[in-house]
Amino acid sequence: MQGWPSYDRAPPLSLPLPFLLASPCWLFIAGLCLMLVGPGPLDRFDPASLAAAHLLALGVLGNAMFGAALQILAVVAGVSFSRPRLLLHALFWPLQLGCGLLAAAFLNGFLPALLLPAAALLGWALLVFAGFGLHGIARSPARDATTRGMASALAALLAAAGLGIALAGTLGAAWPLPWKTLLDWHALWALGGWLLGLIMAVAATVVPMFQITPAYPARWMRHAAMIWPASLLASGLGWQLTASWLAWLPAWMAALAFAAMTWRLQRRSRRPGDCGRRFWQMAMAALALGLLAAWLVAADMLAAGWAALSGWLLLFGLGAGAVLGMFYKILPFLLWLDLQRKAPPGARPPATLALLPESAQRRCLFVFSACLAMGCALALGELPGTAAGVGTCALAALVAWDAGRAVWRHRACARNWRETQAAGVMP
């Protein structure tokens, strides 16, 4: 069963909003890093590629996922925020500073003076966030599919953060650890367990609610929170022991099943003209194509350079596609919900589409599609990094403009209410 969100428990807007607004800023910086990528097929160990990938994972997706997860932890899982301002400062600034230092460390040859402080700051932000979420879920009576899935994703985040800290210690402080093994497991739990795991969990609520689709199959809702991490663990162990592409079958089958179910639900949406479902459909297509490319590389049917294409499809195609699809729904909804709380008697807040119109999302979908295609061409060496970087910066500027306009409309409405009350026109 899937519980219905209770918005009376939602945290103040000041908690999730800074994370959501920081996301397009880091997307712009990631675009600048892509401009530094050299010619030829994308090398996953190139400093500019590493910096751009981690800016996408931590700055863009991390901020957006933190903001969305904090809201969903409250309204779905019933997690309470007794000191939201303290939690904001404990998470927000370490995440931003750590993200910037990590990118600078990669661009300067894994400089320990930058890498180790970055690991400390990011480790703090990620571990505190995951620990807070898991503690809140453990104390909550909610046991719906989204809550269980979020607990699984947060546990994966703990693993990915711990492995990332170990990697930083190995590269920056010469810890005697097998860095290649750490890297494989870090990528597995970060991309699969945290990113895709959280998308799976959140989809159980936001896809039926925002896209007006039927619910996911009951059997999947009951068991996905166990099936997905178990399949990841089995595949990871199988790969370490056998180095055979067959080891990835459990994880690939589970991920493709989710993609197929989500695609089928989107086709049955009662809002077929809604632009948000196009984002989700593109994200699921990127997931399937990214898994296909990874399988062909693992089976030695494609050159190892195609692994960069798989990474771009999973990180940007799946991650940014799903996040942008939710961003243009969640941001205006949070602003509307805040105005609903502040509305004087007899006043009604503007609709969510008045805060962020559908036309803005359509423009974003067009630019996102172009960026996804340019990134694929860049990964295969068919396009210079400058072109893909400029496209990514344009996407970031568009998202930041749309978000800024929505926040401006929100504040203008609240200011108008205050002035009207002060003039005695409204009670």
Short mmCIF file of C-alpha atoms in Angstrom, two decimals:
data_model
loop_
_atom_site.label_atom_id
_atom_site.label_comp_id
_atom_site.label_asym_id
_atom_site.label_seq_id
_atom_site.Cartn_x
_atom_site.Cartn_y
_atom_site.Cartn_z
CA MET A 1 0.00 0.00 0.00
CA GLN A 2 1.07 3.58 -0.64
CA GLY A 3 0.17 6.21 1.93
CA TRP A 4 -1.28 9.55 0.83
CA PRO A 5 0.95 12.57 1.58
CA SER A 6 0.01 14.71 4.58
CA TYR A 7 1.05 18.29 3.83
CA ASP A 8 0.32 19.48 7.36
CA ARG A 9 3.66 17.93 8.30
CA ALA A 10 5.64 19.70 5.56
CA PRO A 11 8.78 21.54 6.74
CA PRO A 12 9.07 25.31 6.29
CA LEU A 13 9.93 26.42 2.77
CA SER A 14 13.29 27.71 3.98
CA LEU A 15 14.55 24.12 4.45
CA PRO A 16 14.19 22.52 0.97
CA LEU A 17 14.25 25.70 -1.14
CA PRO A 18 18.00 26.56 -0.88
CA PHE A 19 18.93 23.05 -2.06
CA LEU A 20 16.59 23.28 -5.04
CA LEU A 21 17.88 26.73 -6.05
CA ALA A 22 21.54 25.66 -5.71
CA SER A 23 21.08 22.82 -8.19
CA PRO A 24 21.08 24.88 -11.45
CA CYS A 25 24.06 26.90 -10.18
CA TRP A 26 26.17 23.75 -10.00
CA LEU A 27 24.84 22.67 -13.39
CA PHE A 28 26.34 25.84 -14.85
CA ILE A 29 29.71 25.09 -13.23
CA ALA A 30 29.54 21.50 -14.52
CA GLY A 31 29.05 22.93 -18.02
CA LEU A 32 32.19 25.04 -17.58
CA CYS A 33 34.12 21.89 -16.63
CA LEU A 34 32.85 20.12 -19.76
CA MET A 35 34.40 22.91 -21.81
CA LEU A 36 37.80 21.82 -20.48
CA VAL A 37 37.47 18.26 -21.79
CA GLY A 38 40.03 17.48 -24.46
CA PRO A 39 39.31 16.14 -27.97
CA GLY A 40 38.54 12.50 -28.69
CA PRO A 41 36.34 10.00 -26.83
CA LEU A 42 35.58 10.95 -23.25
CA ASP A 43 37.97 9.43 -20.71
CA ARG A 44 36.29 8.67 -17.39
CA PHE A 45 39.57 9.39 -15.56
CA ASP A 46 40.21 12.73 -17.27
CA PRO A 47 40.36 15.44 -14.54
CA ALA A 48 37.76 17.64 -16.23
CA SER A 49 35.48 14.64 -16.78
CA LEU A 50 35.79 13.59 -13.14
CA ALA A 51 35.09 17.14 -11.97
CA ALA A 52 32.02 17.47 -14.23
CA ALA A 53 30.69 14.04 -13.20
CA HIS A 54 30.95 14.81 -9.49
CA LEU A 55 29.50 18.28 -9.94
CA LEU A 56 26.52 16.62 -11.63
CA ALA A 57 26.24 13.89 -9.01
CA LEU A 58 26.75 16.01 -5.89
CA GLY A 59 26.04 19.60 -6.86
CA VAL A 60 23.16 19.17 -9.30
CA LEU A 61 21.51 15.89 -8.38
CA GLY A 62 22.66 15.92 -4.75
CA ASN A 63 21.12 19.30 -3.99
CA ALA A 64 17.89 18.53 -5.85
CA MET A 65 17.59 15.11 -4.19
CA PHE A 66 18.30 16.56 -0.73
CA GLY A 67 15.59 19.18 -1.18
CA ALA A 68 13.01 16.73 -2.54
CA ALA A 69 13.87 14.02 0.00
CA LEU A 70 13.54 16.39 2.97
CA GLN A 71 10.05 17.30 1.80
CA ILE A 72 9.03 13.69 1.16
CA LEU A 73 10.48 12.47 4.45
CA ALA A 74 8.11 14.87 6.19
CA VAL A 75 4.90 14.54 4.17
CA VAL A 76 5.07 10.82 3.36
CA ALA A 77 7.20 9.22 6.08
CA GLY A 78 6.07 11.59 8.83
CA VAL A 79 9.60 12.58 9.87
CA SER A 80 9.53 15.68 12.09
CA PHE A 81 11.96 18.63 11.86
CA SER A 82 12.27 20.16 15.30
CA ARG A 83 15.12 22.53 14.32
CA PRO A 84 14.93 23.04 10.55
CA ARG A 85 17.28 26.05 10.46
CA LEU A 86 20.02 24.14 12.27
CA LEU A 87 19.55 21.17 9.95
CA LEU A 88 19.75 23.45 6.91
CA HIS A 89 23.08 24.95 7.95
CA ALA A 90 24.47 21.57 9.00
CA LEU A 91 23.77 20.12 5.56
CA PHE A 92 23.72 22.93 3.02
CA TRP A 93 27.07 24.66 3.49
CA PRO A 94 29.22 21.53 3.91
CA LEU A 95 27.63 20.10 0.75
CA GLN A 96 28.35 23.25 -1.30
CA LEU A 97 31.88 23.78 0.00
CA GLY A 98 32.77 20.11 -0.30
CA CYS A 99 31.45 19.93 -3.85
CA GLY A 100 33.51 22.93 -4.95
CA LEU A 101 36.68 21.67 -3.24
CA LEU A 102 36.29 18.20 -4.76
CA ALA A 103 35.99 19.58 -8.30
CA ALA A 104 39.02 21.82 -7.68
CA ALA A 105 40.98 18.82 -6.37
CA PHE A 106 40.28 16.83 -9.55
CA LEU A 107 41.24 19.74 -11.76
CA ASN A 108 44.53 20.13 -9.86
CA GLY A 109 45.75 16.55 -10.06
CA PHE A 110 44.02 15.12 -6.95
CA LEU A 111 45.74 17.71 -4.77
CA PRO A 112 45.57 16.35 -1.18
CA ALA A 113 45.21 19.84 0.29
CA LEU A 114 41.88 20.09 -1.54
CA LEU A 115 40.83 16.43 -1.75
CA LEU A 116 40.95 15.62 1.96
CA PRO A 117 38.96 18.68 3.18
CA ALA A 118 36.44 17.98 0.40
CA ALA A 119 36.05 14.40 1.61
CA ALA A 120 35.57 15.59 5.19
CA LEU A 121 32.92 18.16 4.29
CA LEU A 122 31.04 15.91 1.88
CA GLY A 123 31.31 12.96 4.26
CA TRP A 124 29.76 15.08 7.01
CA ALA A 125 26.89 16.31 4.81
CA LEU A 126 26.06 12.93 3.29
CA LEU A 127 26.42 10.89 6.47
CA VAL A 128 24.44 13.36 8.60
CA PHE A 129 21.68 13.52 6.01
CA ALA A 130 21.47 9.74 5.65
CA GLY A 131 21.65 9.22 9.40
CA PHE A 132 18.95 11.82 10.06
CA GLY A 133 16.66 10.28 7.46
CA LEU A 134 17.16 6.71 8.66
CA HIS A 135 16.65 7.73 12.29
CA GLY A 136 13.44 9.55 11.39
CA ILE A 137 12.12 6.64 9.33
CA ALA A 138 12.92 4.18 12.14
CA ARG A 139 10.79 6.25 14.53
CA SER A 140 7.97 6.75 12.01
CA PRO A 141 4.97 4.40 11.83
CA ALA A 142 4.87 4.81 8.02
CA ARG A 143 5.75 1.63 6.14
CA ASP A 144 4.55 2.42 2.61
CA ALA A 145 6.58 1.74 -0.53
CA THR A 146 8.12 5.22 -0.69
CA THR A 147 9.21 5.14 2.95
CA ARG A 148 10.77 1.69 2.65
CA GLY A 149 12.44 2.65 -0.62
CA MET A 150 13.86 5.83 0.88
CA ALA A 151 15.31 3.86 3.80
CA SER A 152 17.01 1.56 1.29
CA ALA A 153 18.34 4.51 -0.74
CA LEU A 154 19.64 6.27 2.38
CA ALA A 155 21.46 3.11 3.45
CA ALA A 156 23.06 3.00 -0.01
CA LEU A 157 24.05 6.66 0.42
CA LEU A 158 25.82 5.74 3.67
CA ALA A 159 27.76 3.05 1.81
CA ALA A 160 28.61 5.33 -1.13
CA ALA A 161 29.76 8.13 1.19
CA GLY A 162 31.93 5.78 3.26
CA LEU A 163 33.52 4.33 0.13
CA GLY A 164 34.09 7.84 -1.24
CA ILE A 165 35.88 8.84 1.97
CA ALA A 166 38.02 5.70 1.73
CA LEU A 167 38.85 6.55 -1.90
CA ALA A 168 39.89 10.07 -0.93
CA GLY A 169 42.10 8.68 1.82
CA THR A 170 43.67 6.22 -0.61
CA LEU A 171 44.38 8.86 -3.25
CA GLY A 172 45.16 11.79 -0.97
CA ALA A 173 46.72 10.21 2.10
CA ALA A 174 48.15 6.94 0.73
CA TRP A 175 45.86 4.66 2.73
CA PRO A 176 46.79 1.06 1.84
CA LEU A 177 43.43 0.17 0.27
CA PRO A 178 42.53 -1.32 -3.16
CA TRP A 179 41.39 1.84 -4.91
CA LYS A 180 40.00 0.08 -8.00
CA THR A 181 37.71 -2.13 -5.89
CA LEU A 182 36.65 0.88 -3.82
CA LEU A 183 35.90 2.80 -7.02
CA ASP A 184 33.71 0.03 -8.45
CA TRP A 185 31.65 -0.28 -5.27
CA HIS A 186 31.45 3.48 -4.81
CA ALA A 187 30.00 3.90 -8.31
CA LEU A 188 27.63 0.97 -7.80
CA TRP A 189 26.10 2.27 -4.59
CA ALA A 190 26.12 5.93 -5.63
CA LEU A 191 24.56 5.47 -9.08
CA GLY A 192 22.51 2.35 -8.45
CA GLY A 193 21.70 2.33 -4.76
CA TRP A 194 21.31 6.06 -4.05
CA LEU A 195 20.38 7.72 -7.37
CA LEU A 196 18.23 5.03 -8.96
CA GLY A 197 17.07 3.75 -5.56
CA LEU A 198 15.74 7.18 -4.58
CA ILE A 199 14.12 7.65 -8.01
CA MET A 200 12.37 4.29 -7.56
CA ALA A 201 11.18 5.28 -4.10
CA VAL A 202 9.97 8.75 -5.03
CA ALA A 203 8.33 7.52 -8.23
CA ALA A 204 5.90 5.43 -6.19
CA THR A 205 4.39 8.71 -4.92
CA VAL A 206 5.09 11.43 -7.49
CA VAL A 207 4.32 9.53 -10.71
CA PRO A 208 0.71 8.67 -9.79
CA MET A 209 0.21 12.03 -8.03
CA PHE A 210 1.64 14.45 -10.61
CA GLN A 211 1.18 12.44 -13.81
CA ILE A 212 -2.26 11.07 -12.82
CA THR A 213 -1.36 7.47 -13.60
CA PRO A 214 -2.40 4.17 -12.02
CA ALA A 215 -0.25 2.98 -9.12
CA TYR A 216 2.74 0.71 -9.62
CA PRO A 217 1.93 -3.02 -9.39
CA ALA A 218 1.23 -4.10 -5.80
CA ARG A 219 3.88 -6.83 -5.86
CA TRP A 220 6.56 -4.34 -6.93
CA MET A 221 5.45 -1.86 -4.26
CA ARG A 222 5.75 -4.51 -1.56
CA HIS A 223 9.14 -5.90 -2.51
CA ALA A 224 11.09 -3.28 -4.49
CA ALA A 225 12.87 -1.90 -1.41
CA MET A 226 14.38 -5.37 -0.85
CA ILE A 227 14.71 -6.59 -4.43
CA TRP A 228 16.72 -3.64 -5.73
CA PRO A 229 19.54 -3.48 -3.13
CA ALA A 230 19.73 -7.29 -3.03
CA SER A 231 20.14 -7.45 -6.82
CA LEU A 232 22.82 -4.73 -6.70
CA LEU A 233 24.72 -6.58 -3.99
CA ALA A 234 24.47 -9.90 -5.83
CA SER A 235 25.64 -8.36 -9.09
CA GLY A 236 28.50 -6.48 -7.45
CA LEU A 237 29.76 -9.57 -5.64
CA GLY A 238 29.37 -11.68 -8.78
CA TRP A 239 31.39 -9.19 -10.82
CA GLN A 240 34.16 -9.06 -8.22
CA LEU A 241 34.37 -12.85 -8.07
CA THR A 242 33.93 -13.81 -11.73
CA ALA A 243 34.41 -10.62 -13.84
CA SER A 244 31.66 -12.02 -16.08
CA TRP A 245 28.98 -9.83 -17.62
CA LEU A 246 26.43 -12.45 -16.54
CA ALA A 247 26.95 -11.28 -12.96
CA TRP A 248 25.07 -8.06 -13.79
CA LEU A 249 21.87 -9.81 -14.86
CA PRO A 250 20.07 -9.48 -11.48
CA ALA A 251 20.62 -5.71 -11.31
CA TRP A 252 19.90 -5.15 -15.01
CA MET A 253 16.67 -7.15 -14.88
CA ALA A 254 15.39 -5.27 -11.83
CA ALA A 255 16.29 -1.85 -13.28
CA LEU A 256 14.75 -2.65 -16.67
CA ALA A 257 11.60 -3.91 -14.97
CA PHE A 258 11.27 -0.56 -13.20
CA ALA A 259 11.89 1.34 -16.45
CA ALA A 260 9.28 -0.75 -18.31
CA MET A 261 6.67 -0.30 -15.55
CA THR A 262 7.24 3.46 -15.39
CA TRP A 263 7.05 3.80 -19.18
CA ARG A 264 3.80 1.81 -19.24
CA LEU A 265 2.28 3.97 -16.49
CA GLN A 266 3.29 7.15 -18.33
CA ARG A 267 1.48 5.90 -21.43
CA ARG A 268 -1.66 5.43 -19.30
CA SER A 269 -1.49 8.94 -17.82
CA ARG A 270 -4.72 10.90 -17.72
CA ARG A 271 -2.64 13.99 -18.54
CA PRO A 272 -1.12 12.94 -21.88
CA GLY A 273 -0.22 16.49 -22.79
CA ASP A 274 1.73 17.12 -19.59
CA CYS A 275 5.38 17.86 -20.30
CA GLY A 276 6.54 16.21 -17.07
CA ARG A 277 5.78 12.75 -18.39
CA ARG A 278 8.13 13.39 -21.33
CA PHE A 279 10.96 13.96 -18.87
CA TRP A 280 10.18 10.67 -17.17
CA GLN A 281 9.93 8.82 -20.46
CA MET A 282 13.29 10.18 -21.58
CA ALA A 283 14.80 9.25 -18.22
CA MET A 284 13.56 5.67 -18.51
CA ALA A 285 14.83 5.44 -22.10
CA ALA A 286 18.24 6.73 -20.95
CA LEU A 287 18.25 4.13 -18.17
CA ALA A 288 17.57 1.31 -20.63
CA LEU A 289 20.14 2.55 -23.17
CA GLY A 290 22.74 3.19 -20.47
CA LEU A 291 22.33 -0.33 -19.13
CA LEU A 292 22.57 -1.73 -22.67
CA ALA A 293 25.82 0.15 -23.31
CA ALA A 294 27.25 -1.01 -19.96
CA TRP A 295 26.30 -4.61 -20.73
CA LEU A 296 27.97 -4.49 -24.15
CA VAL A 297 31.14 -3.04 -22.61
CA ALA A 298 31.16 -5.70 -19.87
CA ALA A 299 30.68 -8.42 -22.50
CA ASP A 300 33.63 -7.00 -24.53
CA MET A 301 31.28 -6.31 -27.44
CA LEU A 302 32.09 -2.59 -27.33
CA ALA A 303 35.31 -0.75 -26.57
CA ALA A 304 35.85 0.38 -23.01
CA GLY A 305 35.46 3.99 -24.17
CA TRP A 306 31.74 3.39 -24.52
CA ALA A 307 31.58 3.19 -20.72
CA ALA A 308 31.63 7.01 -20.76
CA LEU A 309 28.48 6.97 -22.89
CA SER A 310 26.82 4.66 -20.39
CA GLY A 311 27.84 6.96 -17.55
CA TRP A 312 26.43 10.04 -19.31
CA LEU A 313 23.14 8.30 -20.03
CA LEU A 314 22.76 7.15 -16.43
CA LEU A 315 24.03 10.26 -14.67
CA PHE A 316 22.63 12.98 -16.91
CA GLY A 317 19.93 11.18 -18.91
CA LEU A 318 18.37 9.28 -16.03
CA GLY A 319 19.40 11.52 -13.13
CA ALA A 320 18.88 14.98 -14.58
CA GLY A 321 15.88 13.82 -16.63
CA ALA A 322 13.98 12.52 -13.60
CA VAL A 323 15.14 15.40 -11.38
CA LEU A 324 14.07 18.09 -13.87
CA GLY A 325 10.77 16.30 -14.38
CA MET A 326 10.17 16.57 -10.63
CA PHE A 327 11.79 20.00 -10.21
CA TYR A 328 9.21 21.75 -12.40
CA LYS A 329 6.42 20.12 -10.37
CA ILE A 330 7.83 20.18 -6.84
CA LEU A 331 9.18 23.76 -6.82
CA PRO A 332 5.88 25.52 -7.72
CA PHE A 333 3.99 23.14 -5.45
CA LEU A 334 6.23 24.03 -2.48
CA LEU A 335 5.79 27.74 -3.22
CA TRP A 336 2.00 27.29 -3.51
CA LEU A 337 1.93 25.31 -0.25
CA ASP A 338 3.83 28.10 1.55
CA LEU A 339 1.39 30.71 0.23
CA GLN A 340 -1.53 28.50 1.27
CA ARG A 341 -0.22 28.60 4.85
CA LYS A 342 0.31 32.38 4.79
CA ALA A 343 -2.91 33.33 3.01
CA PRO A 344 -5.10 35.81 4.96
CA PRO A 345 -8.77 34.92 5.46
CA GLY A 346 -10.59 35.03 2.15
CA ALA A 347 -7.41 35.12 0.04
CA ARG A 348 -6.39 32.35 -2.34
CA PRO A 349 -2.84 31.74 -3.58
CA PRO A 350 -2.19 31.64 -7.32
CA ALA A 351 -2.23 28.22 -8.97
CA THR A 352 1.01 26.32 -9.42
CA LEU A 353 0.88 26.92 -13.19
CA ALA A 354 0.69 30.65 -12.52
CA LEU A 355 3.88 30.39 -10.48
CA LEU A 356 5.71 28.26 -13.07
CA PRO A 357 3.83 27.88 -16.38
CA GLU A 358 3.82 24.76 -18.53
CA SER A 359 5.58 26.64 -21.32
CA ALA A 360 8.68 26.94 -19.14
CA GLN A 361 8.85 23.19 -18.73
CA ARG A 362 8.45 22.66 -22.48
CA ARG A 363 11.41 24.97 -23.15
CA CYS A 364 13.46 23.11 -20.58
CA LEU A 365 12.59 19.74 -22.14
CA PHE A 366 13.79 20.95 -25.55
CA VAL A 367 17.12 22.24 -24.18
CA PHE A 368 17.59 19.16 -22.00
CA SER A 369 17.08 16.89 -25.02
CA ALA A 370 19.72 18.81 -26.96
CA CYS A 371 22.16 18.61 -24.03
CA LEU A 372 21.59 14.87 -23.67
CA ALA A 373 22.34 14.34 -27.37
CA MET A 374 25.42 16.58 -27.26
CA GLY A 375 26.74 14.76 -24.20
CA CYS A 376 26.37 11.42 -25.97
CA ALA A 377 28.30 12.80 -28.95
CA LEU A 378 30.96 14.17 -26.62
CA ALA A 379 31.34 10.80 -24.88
CA LEU A 380 32.01 9.13 -28.24
CA GLY A 381 34.43 11.81 -29.38
CA GLU A 382 32.10 13.18 -32.06
CA LEU A 383 31.66 16.64 -30.52
CA PRO A 384 34.08 18.99 -28.76
CA GLY A 385 33.63 19.59 -25.06
CA THR A 386 33.06 23.31 -25.71
CA ALA A 387 29.78 22.66 -27.52
CA ALA A 388 28.43 20.28 -24.86
CA GLY A 389 29.58 22.66 -22.13
CA VAL A 390 27.84 25.65 -23.70
CA GLY A 391 24.65 23.63 -24.05
CA THR A 392 24.80 22.56 -20.40
CA CYS A 393 25.39 26.15 -19.28
CA ALA A 394 22.39 27.24 -21.36
CA LEU A 395 20.24 24.59 -19.69
CA ALA A 396 21.42 25.74 -16.26
CA ALA A 397 20.67 29.38 -17.05
CA LEU A 398 17.18 28.45 -18.25
CA VAL A 399 16.37 26.41 -15.14
CA ALA A 400 17.76 29.15 -12.87
CA TRP A 401 15.68 31.79 -14.70
CA ASP A 402 12.49 29.74 -14.41
CA ALA A 403 13.11 29.01 -10.72
CA GLY A 404 13.92 32.65 -10.01
CA ARG A 405 10.75 33.83 -11.72
CA ALA A 406 8.66 31.37 -9.71
CA VAL A 407 10.22 32.55 -6.43
CA TRP A 408 9.72 36.20 -7.48
CA ARG A 409 6.00 35.56 -8.16
CA HIS A 410 5.71 33.82 -4.77
CA ARG A 411 7.29 36.73 -2.92
CA ALA A 412 5.30 39.30 -4.88
CA CYS A 413 2.07 37.59 -3.84
CA ALA A 414 3.11 37.41 -0.18
CA ARG A 415 4.22 41.07 -0.24
CA ASN A 416 0.92 42.15 -1.79
CA TRP A 417 -0.98 40.38 0.99
CA ARG A 418 1.12 42.10 3.66
CA GLU A 419 0.62 45.53 2.12
CA THR A 420 -3.11 44.96 1.73
CA GLN A 421 -3.40 43.89 5.37
CA ALA A 422 -1.36 46.89 6.50
CA ALA A 423 -3.71 49.19 4.59
CA GLY A 424 -6.68 47.60 6.34
CA VAL A 425 -8.28 46.37 3.13
CA MET A 426 -7.88 42.70 4.08
CA PRO A 427 -8.46 41.25 7.56
#
